[in-house]
mmCIF file of C-alpha atoms in Angstrom:
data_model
loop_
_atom_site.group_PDB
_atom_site.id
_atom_site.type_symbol
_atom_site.label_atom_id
_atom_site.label_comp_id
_atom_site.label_asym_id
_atom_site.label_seq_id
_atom_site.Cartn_x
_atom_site.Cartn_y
_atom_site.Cartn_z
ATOM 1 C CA UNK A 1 38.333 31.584 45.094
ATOM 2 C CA UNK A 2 34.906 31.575 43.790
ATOM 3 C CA UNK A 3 33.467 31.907 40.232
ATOM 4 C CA UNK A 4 33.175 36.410 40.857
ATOM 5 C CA UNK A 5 36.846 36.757 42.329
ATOM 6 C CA UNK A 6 38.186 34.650 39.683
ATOM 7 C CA UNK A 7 36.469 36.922 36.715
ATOM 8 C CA UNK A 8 36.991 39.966 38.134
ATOM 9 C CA UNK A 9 40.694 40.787 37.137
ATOM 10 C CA UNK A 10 40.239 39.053 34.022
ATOM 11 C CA UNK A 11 37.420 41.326 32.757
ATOM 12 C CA UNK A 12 39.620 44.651 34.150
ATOM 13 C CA UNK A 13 42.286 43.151 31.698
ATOM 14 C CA UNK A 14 39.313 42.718 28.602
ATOM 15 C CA UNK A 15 38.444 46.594 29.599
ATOM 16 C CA UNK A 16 41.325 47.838 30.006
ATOM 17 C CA UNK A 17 42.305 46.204 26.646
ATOM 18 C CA UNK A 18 39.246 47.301 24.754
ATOM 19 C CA UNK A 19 39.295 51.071 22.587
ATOM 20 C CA UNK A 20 35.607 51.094 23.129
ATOM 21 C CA UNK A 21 33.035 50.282 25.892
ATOM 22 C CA UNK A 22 31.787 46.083 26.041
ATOM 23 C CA UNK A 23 28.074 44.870 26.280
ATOM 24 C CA UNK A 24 27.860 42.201 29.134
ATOM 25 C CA UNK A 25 26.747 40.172 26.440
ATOM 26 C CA UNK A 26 30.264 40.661 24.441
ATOM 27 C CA UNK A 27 31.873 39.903 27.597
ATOM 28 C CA UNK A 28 30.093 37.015 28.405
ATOM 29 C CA UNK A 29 30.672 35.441 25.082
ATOM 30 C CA UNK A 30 34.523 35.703 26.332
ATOM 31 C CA UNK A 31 33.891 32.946 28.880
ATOM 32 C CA UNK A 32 31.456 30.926 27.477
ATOM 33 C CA UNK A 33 33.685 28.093 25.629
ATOM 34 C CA UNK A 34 35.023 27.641 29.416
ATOM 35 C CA UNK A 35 31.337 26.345 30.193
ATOM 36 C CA UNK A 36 30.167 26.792 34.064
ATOM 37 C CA UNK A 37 30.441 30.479 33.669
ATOM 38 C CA UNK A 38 26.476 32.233 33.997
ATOM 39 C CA UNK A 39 26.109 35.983 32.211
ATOM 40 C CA UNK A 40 25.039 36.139 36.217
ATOM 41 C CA UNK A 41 28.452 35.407 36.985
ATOM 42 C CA UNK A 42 29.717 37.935 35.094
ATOM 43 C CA UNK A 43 27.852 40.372 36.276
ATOM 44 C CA UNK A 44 28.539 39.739 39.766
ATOM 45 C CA UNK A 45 32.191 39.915 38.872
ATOM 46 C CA UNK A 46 31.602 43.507 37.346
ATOM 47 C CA UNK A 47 30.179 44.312 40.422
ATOM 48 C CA UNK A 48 33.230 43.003 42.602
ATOM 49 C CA UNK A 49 35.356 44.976 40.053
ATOM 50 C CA UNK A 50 33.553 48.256 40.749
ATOM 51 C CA UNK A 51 34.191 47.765 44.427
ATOM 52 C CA UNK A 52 37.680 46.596 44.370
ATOM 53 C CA UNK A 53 37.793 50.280 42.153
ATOM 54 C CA UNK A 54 36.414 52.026 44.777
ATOM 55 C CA UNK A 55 38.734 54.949 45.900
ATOM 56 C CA UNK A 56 41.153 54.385 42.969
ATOM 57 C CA UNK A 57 41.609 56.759 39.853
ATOM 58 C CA UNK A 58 40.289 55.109 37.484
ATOM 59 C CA UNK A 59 36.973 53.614 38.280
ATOM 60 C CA UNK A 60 34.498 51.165 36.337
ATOM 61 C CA UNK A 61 31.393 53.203 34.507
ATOM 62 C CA UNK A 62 28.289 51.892 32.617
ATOM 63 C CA UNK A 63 27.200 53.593 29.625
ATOM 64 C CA UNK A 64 25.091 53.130 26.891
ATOM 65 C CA UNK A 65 26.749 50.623 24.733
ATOM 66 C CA UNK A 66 28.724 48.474 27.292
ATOM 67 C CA UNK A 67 31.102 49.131 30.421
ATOM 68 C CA UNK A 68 34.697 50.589 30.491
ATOM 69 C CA UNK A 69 37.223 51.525 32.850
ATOM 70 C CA UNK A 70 37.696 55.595 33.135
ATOM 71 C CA UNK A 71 39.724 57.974 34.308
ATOM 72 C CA UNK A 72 37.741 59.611 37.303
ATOM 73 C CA UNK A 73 36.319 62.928 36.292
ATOM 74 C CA UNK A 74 38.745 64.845 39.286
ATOM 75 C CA UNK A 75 42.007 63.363 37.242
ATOM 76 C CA UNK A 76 41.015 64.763 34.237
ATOM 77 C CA UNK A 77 42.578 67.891 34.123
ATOM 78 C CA UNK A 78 45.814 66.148 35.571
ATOM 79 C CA UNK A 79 45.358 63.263 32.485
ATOM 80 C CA UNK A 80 44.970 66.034 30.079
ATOM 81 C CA UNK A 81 48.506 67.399 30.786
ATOM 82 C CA UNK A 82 50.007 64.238 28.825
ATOM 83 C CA UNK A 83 48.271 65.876 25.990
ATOM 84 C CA UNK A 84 50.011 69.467 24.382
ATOM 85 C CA UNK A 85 46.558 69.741 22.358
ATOM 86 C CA UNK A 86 44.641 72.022 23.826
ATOM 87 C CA UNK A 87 40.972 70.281 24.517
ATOM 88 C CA UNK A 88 38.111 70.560 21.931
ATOM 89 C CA UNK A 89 36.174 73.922 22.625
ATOM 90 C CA UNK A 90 32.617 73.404 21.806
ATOM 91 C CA UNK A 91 30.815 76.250 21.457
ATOM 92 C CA UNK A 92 27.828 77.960 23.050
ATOM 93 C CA UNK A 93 25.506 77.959 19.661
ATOM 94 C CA UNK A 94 26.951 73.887 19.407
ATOM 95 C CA UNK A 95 25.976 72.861 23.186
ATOM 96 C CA UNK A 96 22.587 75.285 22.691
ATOM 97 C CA UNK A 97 22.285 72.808 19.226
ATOM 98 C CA UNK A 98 22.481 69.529 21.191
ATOM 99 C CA UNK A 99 20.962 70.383 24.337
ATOM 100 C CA UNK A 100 17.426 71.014 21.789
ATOM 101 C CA UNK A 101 17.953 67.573 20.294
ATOM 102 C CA UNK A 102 18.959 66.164 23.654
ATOM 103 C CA UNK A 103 15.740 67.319 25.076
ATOM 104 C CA UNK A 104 12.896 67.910 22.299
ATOM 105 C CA UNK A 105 14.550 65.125 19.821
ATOM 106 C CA UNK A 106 13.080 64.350 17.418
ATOM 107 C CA UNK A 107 13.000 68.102 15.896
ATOM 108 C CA UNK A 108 14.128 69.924 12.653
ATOM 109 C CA UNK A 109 16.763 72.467 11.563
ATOM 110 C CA UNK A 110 13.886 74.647 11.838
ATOM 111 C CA UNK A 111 12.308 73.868 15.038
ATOM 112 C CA UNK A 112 15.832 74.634 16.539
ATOM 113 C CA UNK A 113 15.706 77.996 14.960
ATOM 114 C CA UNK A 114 12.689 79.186 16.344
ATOM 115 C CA UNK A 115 13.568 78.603 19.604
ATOM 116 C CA UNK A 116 17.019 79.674 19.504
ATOM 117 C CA UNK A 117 16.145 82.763 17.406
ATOM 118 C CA UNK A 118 19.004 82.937 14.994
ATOM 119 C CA UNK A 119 19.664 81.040 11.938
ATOM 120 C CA UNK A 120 21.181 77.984 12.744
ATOM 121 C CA UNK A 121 24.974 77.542 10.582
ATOM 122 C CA UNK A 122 24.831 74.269 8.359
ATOM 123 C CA UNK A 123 28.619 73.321 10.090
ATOM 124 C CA UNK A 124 26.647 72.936 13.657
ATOM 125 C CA UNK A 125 24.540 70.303 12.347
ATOM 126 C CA UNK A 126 27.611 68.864 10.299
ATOM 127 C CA UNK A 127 29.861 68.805 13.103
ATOM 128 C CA UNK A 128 27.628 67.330 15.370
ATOM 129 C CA UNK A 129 27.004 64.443 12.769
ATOM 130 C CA UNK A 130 30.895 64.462 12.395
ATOM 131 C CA UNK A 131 31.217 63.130 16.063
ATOM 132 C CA UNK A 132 28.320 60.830 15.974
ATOM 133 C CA UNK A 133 26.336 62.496 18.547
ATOM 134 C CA UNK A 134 23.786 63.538 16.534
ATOM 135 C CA UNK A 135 21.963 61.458 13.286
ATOM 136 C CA UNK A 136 18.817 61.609 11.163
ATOM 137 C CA UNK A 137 16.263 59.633 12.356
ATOM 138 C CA UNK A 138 13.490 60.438 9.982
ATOM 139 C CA UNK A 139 11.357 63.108 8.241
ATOM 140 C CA UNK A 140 8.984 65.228 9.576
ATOM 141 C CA UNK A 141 5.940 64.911 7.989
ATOM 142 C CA UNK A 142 5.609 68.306 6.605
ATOM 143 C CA UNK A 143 5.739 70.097 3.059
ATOM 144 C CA UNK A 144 9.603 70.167 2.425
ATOM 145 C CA UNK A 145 9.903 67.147 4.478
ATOM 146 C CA UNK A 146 12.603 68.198 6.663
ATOM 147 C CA UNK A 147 15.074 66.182 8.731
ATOM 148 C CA UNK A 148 14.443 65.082 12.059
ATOM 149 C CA UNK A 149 17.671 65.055 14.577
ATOM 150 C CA UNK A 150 18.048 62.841 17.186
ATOM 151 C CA UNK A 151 20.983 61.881 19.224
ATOM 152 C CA UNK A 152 22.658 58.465 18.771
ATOM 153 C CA UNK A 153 24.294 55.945 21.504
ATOM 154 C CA UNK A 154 27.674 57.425 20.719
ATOM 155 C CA UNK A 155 26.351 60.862 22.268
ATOM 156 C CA UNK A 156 25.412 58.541 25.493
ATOM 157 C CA UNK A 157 28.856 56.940 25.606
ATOM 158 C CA UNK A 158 30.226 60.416 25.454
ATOM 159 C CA UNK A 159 28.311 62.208 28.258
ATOM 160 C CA UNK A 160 28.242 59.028 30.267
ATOM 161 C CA UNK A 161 24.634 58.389 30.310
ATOM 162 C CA UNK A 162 23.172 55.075 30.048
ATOM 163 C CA UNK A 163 20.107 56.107 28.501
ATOM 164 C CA UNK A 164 18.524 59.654 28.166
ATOM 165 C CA UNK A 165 16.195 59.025 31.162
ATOM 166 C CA UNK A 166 19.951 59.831 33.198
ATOM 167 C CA UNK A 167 19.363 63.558 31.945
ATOM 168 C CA UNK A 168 18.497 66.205 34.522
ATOM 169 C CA UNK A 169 14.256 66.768 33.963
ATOM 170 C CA UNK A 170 13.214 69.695 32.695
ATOM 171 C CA UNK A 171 9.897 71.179 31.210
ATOM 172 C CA UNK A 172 9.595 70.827 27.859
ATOM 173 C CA UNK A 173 12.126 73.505 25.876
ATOM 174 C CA UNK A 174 10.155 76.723 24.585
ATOM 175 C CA UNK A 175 12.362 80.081 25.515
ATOM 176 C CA UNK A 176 15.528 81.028 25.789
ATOM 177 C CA UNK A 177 15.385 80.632 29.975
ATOM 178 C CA UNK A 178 14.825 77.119 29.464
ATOM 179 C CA UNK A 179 17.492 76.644 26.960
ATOM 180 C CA UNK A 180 19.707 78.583 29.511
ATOM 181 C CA UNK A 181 18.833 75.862 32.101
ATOM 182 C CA UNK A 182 19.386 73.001 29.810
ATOM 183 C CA UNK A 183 22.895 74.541 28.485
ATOM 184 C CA UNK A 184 23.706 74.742 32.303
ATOM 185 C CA UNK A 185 23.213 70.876 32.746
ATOM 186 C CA UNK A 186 24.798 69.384 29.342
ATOM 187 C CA UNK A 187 27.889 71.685 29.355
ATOM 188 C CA UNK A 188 28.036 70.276 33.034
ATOM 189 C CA UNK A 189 28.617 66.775 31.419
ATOM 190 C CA UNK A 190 30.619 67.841 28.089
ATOM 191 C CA UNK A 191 33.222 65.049 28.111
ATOM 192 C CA UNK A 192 36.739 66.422 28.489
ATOM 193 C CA UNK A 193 36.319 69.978 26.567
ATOM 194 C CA UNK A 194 36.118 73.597 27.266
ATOM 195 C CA UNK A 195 32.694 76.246 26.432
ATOM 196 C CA UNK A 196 33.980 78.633 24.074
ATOM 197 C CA UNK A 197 32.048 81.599 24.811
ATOM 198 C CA UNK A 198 30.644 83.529 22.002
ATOM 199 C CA UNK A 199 28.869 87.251 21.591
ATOM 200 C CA UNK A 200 25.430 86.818 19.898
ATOM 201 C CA UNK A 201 27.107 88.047 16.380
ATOM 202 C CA UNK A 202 29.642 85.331 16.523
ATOM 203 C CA UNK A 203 27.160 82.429 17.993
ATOM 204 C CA UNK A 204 26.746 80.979 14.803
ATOM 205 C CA UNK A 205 29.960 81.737 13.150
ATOM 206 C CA UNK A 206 32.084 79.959 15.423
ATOM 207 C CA UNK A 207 29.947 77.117 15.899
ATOM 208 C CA UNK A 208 32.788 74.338 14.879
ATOM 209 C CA UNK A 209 34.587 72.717 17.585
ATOM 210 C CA UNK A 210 37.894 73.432 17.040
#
């Protein structure tokens, strides 16, 4: 049995173990008091385990902060059964929200307003801050000084993205059409959650996931 086929079940047991995603560094430090063991090695044997995965439920994903073993997105709704809570609803004025900090980050409380068109409800921000998707990364050099948003590694763990070069392109946000079209491709990755739909009134009002 070589070096790979040896570490390969022991790092399914380390992520199956772990509540959060591991770096390769984190898992390398596991091995390292063996001695003989390369961060190369360990890589190779997250590799083997991602094969051996293959065709299984739950399956081995990279994200920002680490790797972790998850439930394949076709089992979810099956998974989600164990649950009685009903899943969070995030809605449309929420996604709109992140989907302008996803894509024109960083940008103010303002900035999102004048492309979205309505006032944007202090509990949007809040709630998105709440669930560590979204922080403040600075202020924009402006009278006032307002807060720039930006989203945080949390948000990539989330939406399983590595990095926010894995987010569909698309021209820079200006209208409402393009806000559509960028709506369209984060609700498409919303992690485990249902769009509440909202009339234009209500956008703003019901803006809390819930």
């Amino acid at each position: 049995m070589d070096v790979k086929e040896r570490l390969a079940p022991i790092l399914e047991a380390l992520l199956l173990a772990a509540d959060q995603p591991l770096s390769l560094d984190q898992l390398f430090r596991m091995f390292m008091a063996e001695g003989g063991v390369t961060k190369k090695d360990v890589k190779a044997a997250l590799e083997l385990l991602g094969q051996q995965l293959d065709g299984r439920a739950v399956e081995l994903r990279e994200v920002a902060s680490g790797y972790r073993l998850q439930v394949r997105t076709e089992y979810a709704e099956w998974v989600g059964k164990l649950w009685q809570e009903r899943p969070p609803r995030f809605s449309r004025a929420l996604l709109e929200t992140l989907a302008l900090v996803c894509y024109r980050q960083p940008i103010t409380r303002g900035e999102i307003e004048e492309i979205r068109g309505v006032s944007l409800s202090p509990n949007i921000v809040k709630t998105l801050i709440e669930r560590g998707w979204v922080r403040e990364v600075g202020v924009k050099e402006v009278p006032g000084r307002p807060a720039l948003l930006g989203t945080t590694p949390q948000f990539l763990d989330a939406f399983n993205l590595k990095s926010l070069d894995e987010l569909p392109s698309l021209p820079e946000i200006k209208d409402p059409a393009e806000l559509e079209a960028a709506l369209l491709r984060l609700g498409a990755r919303a992690p485990a959650a249902t769009i509440a739909e909202a009339t234009p009134d209500e956008t703003d009002q019901s803006a809390t996931v819930h």
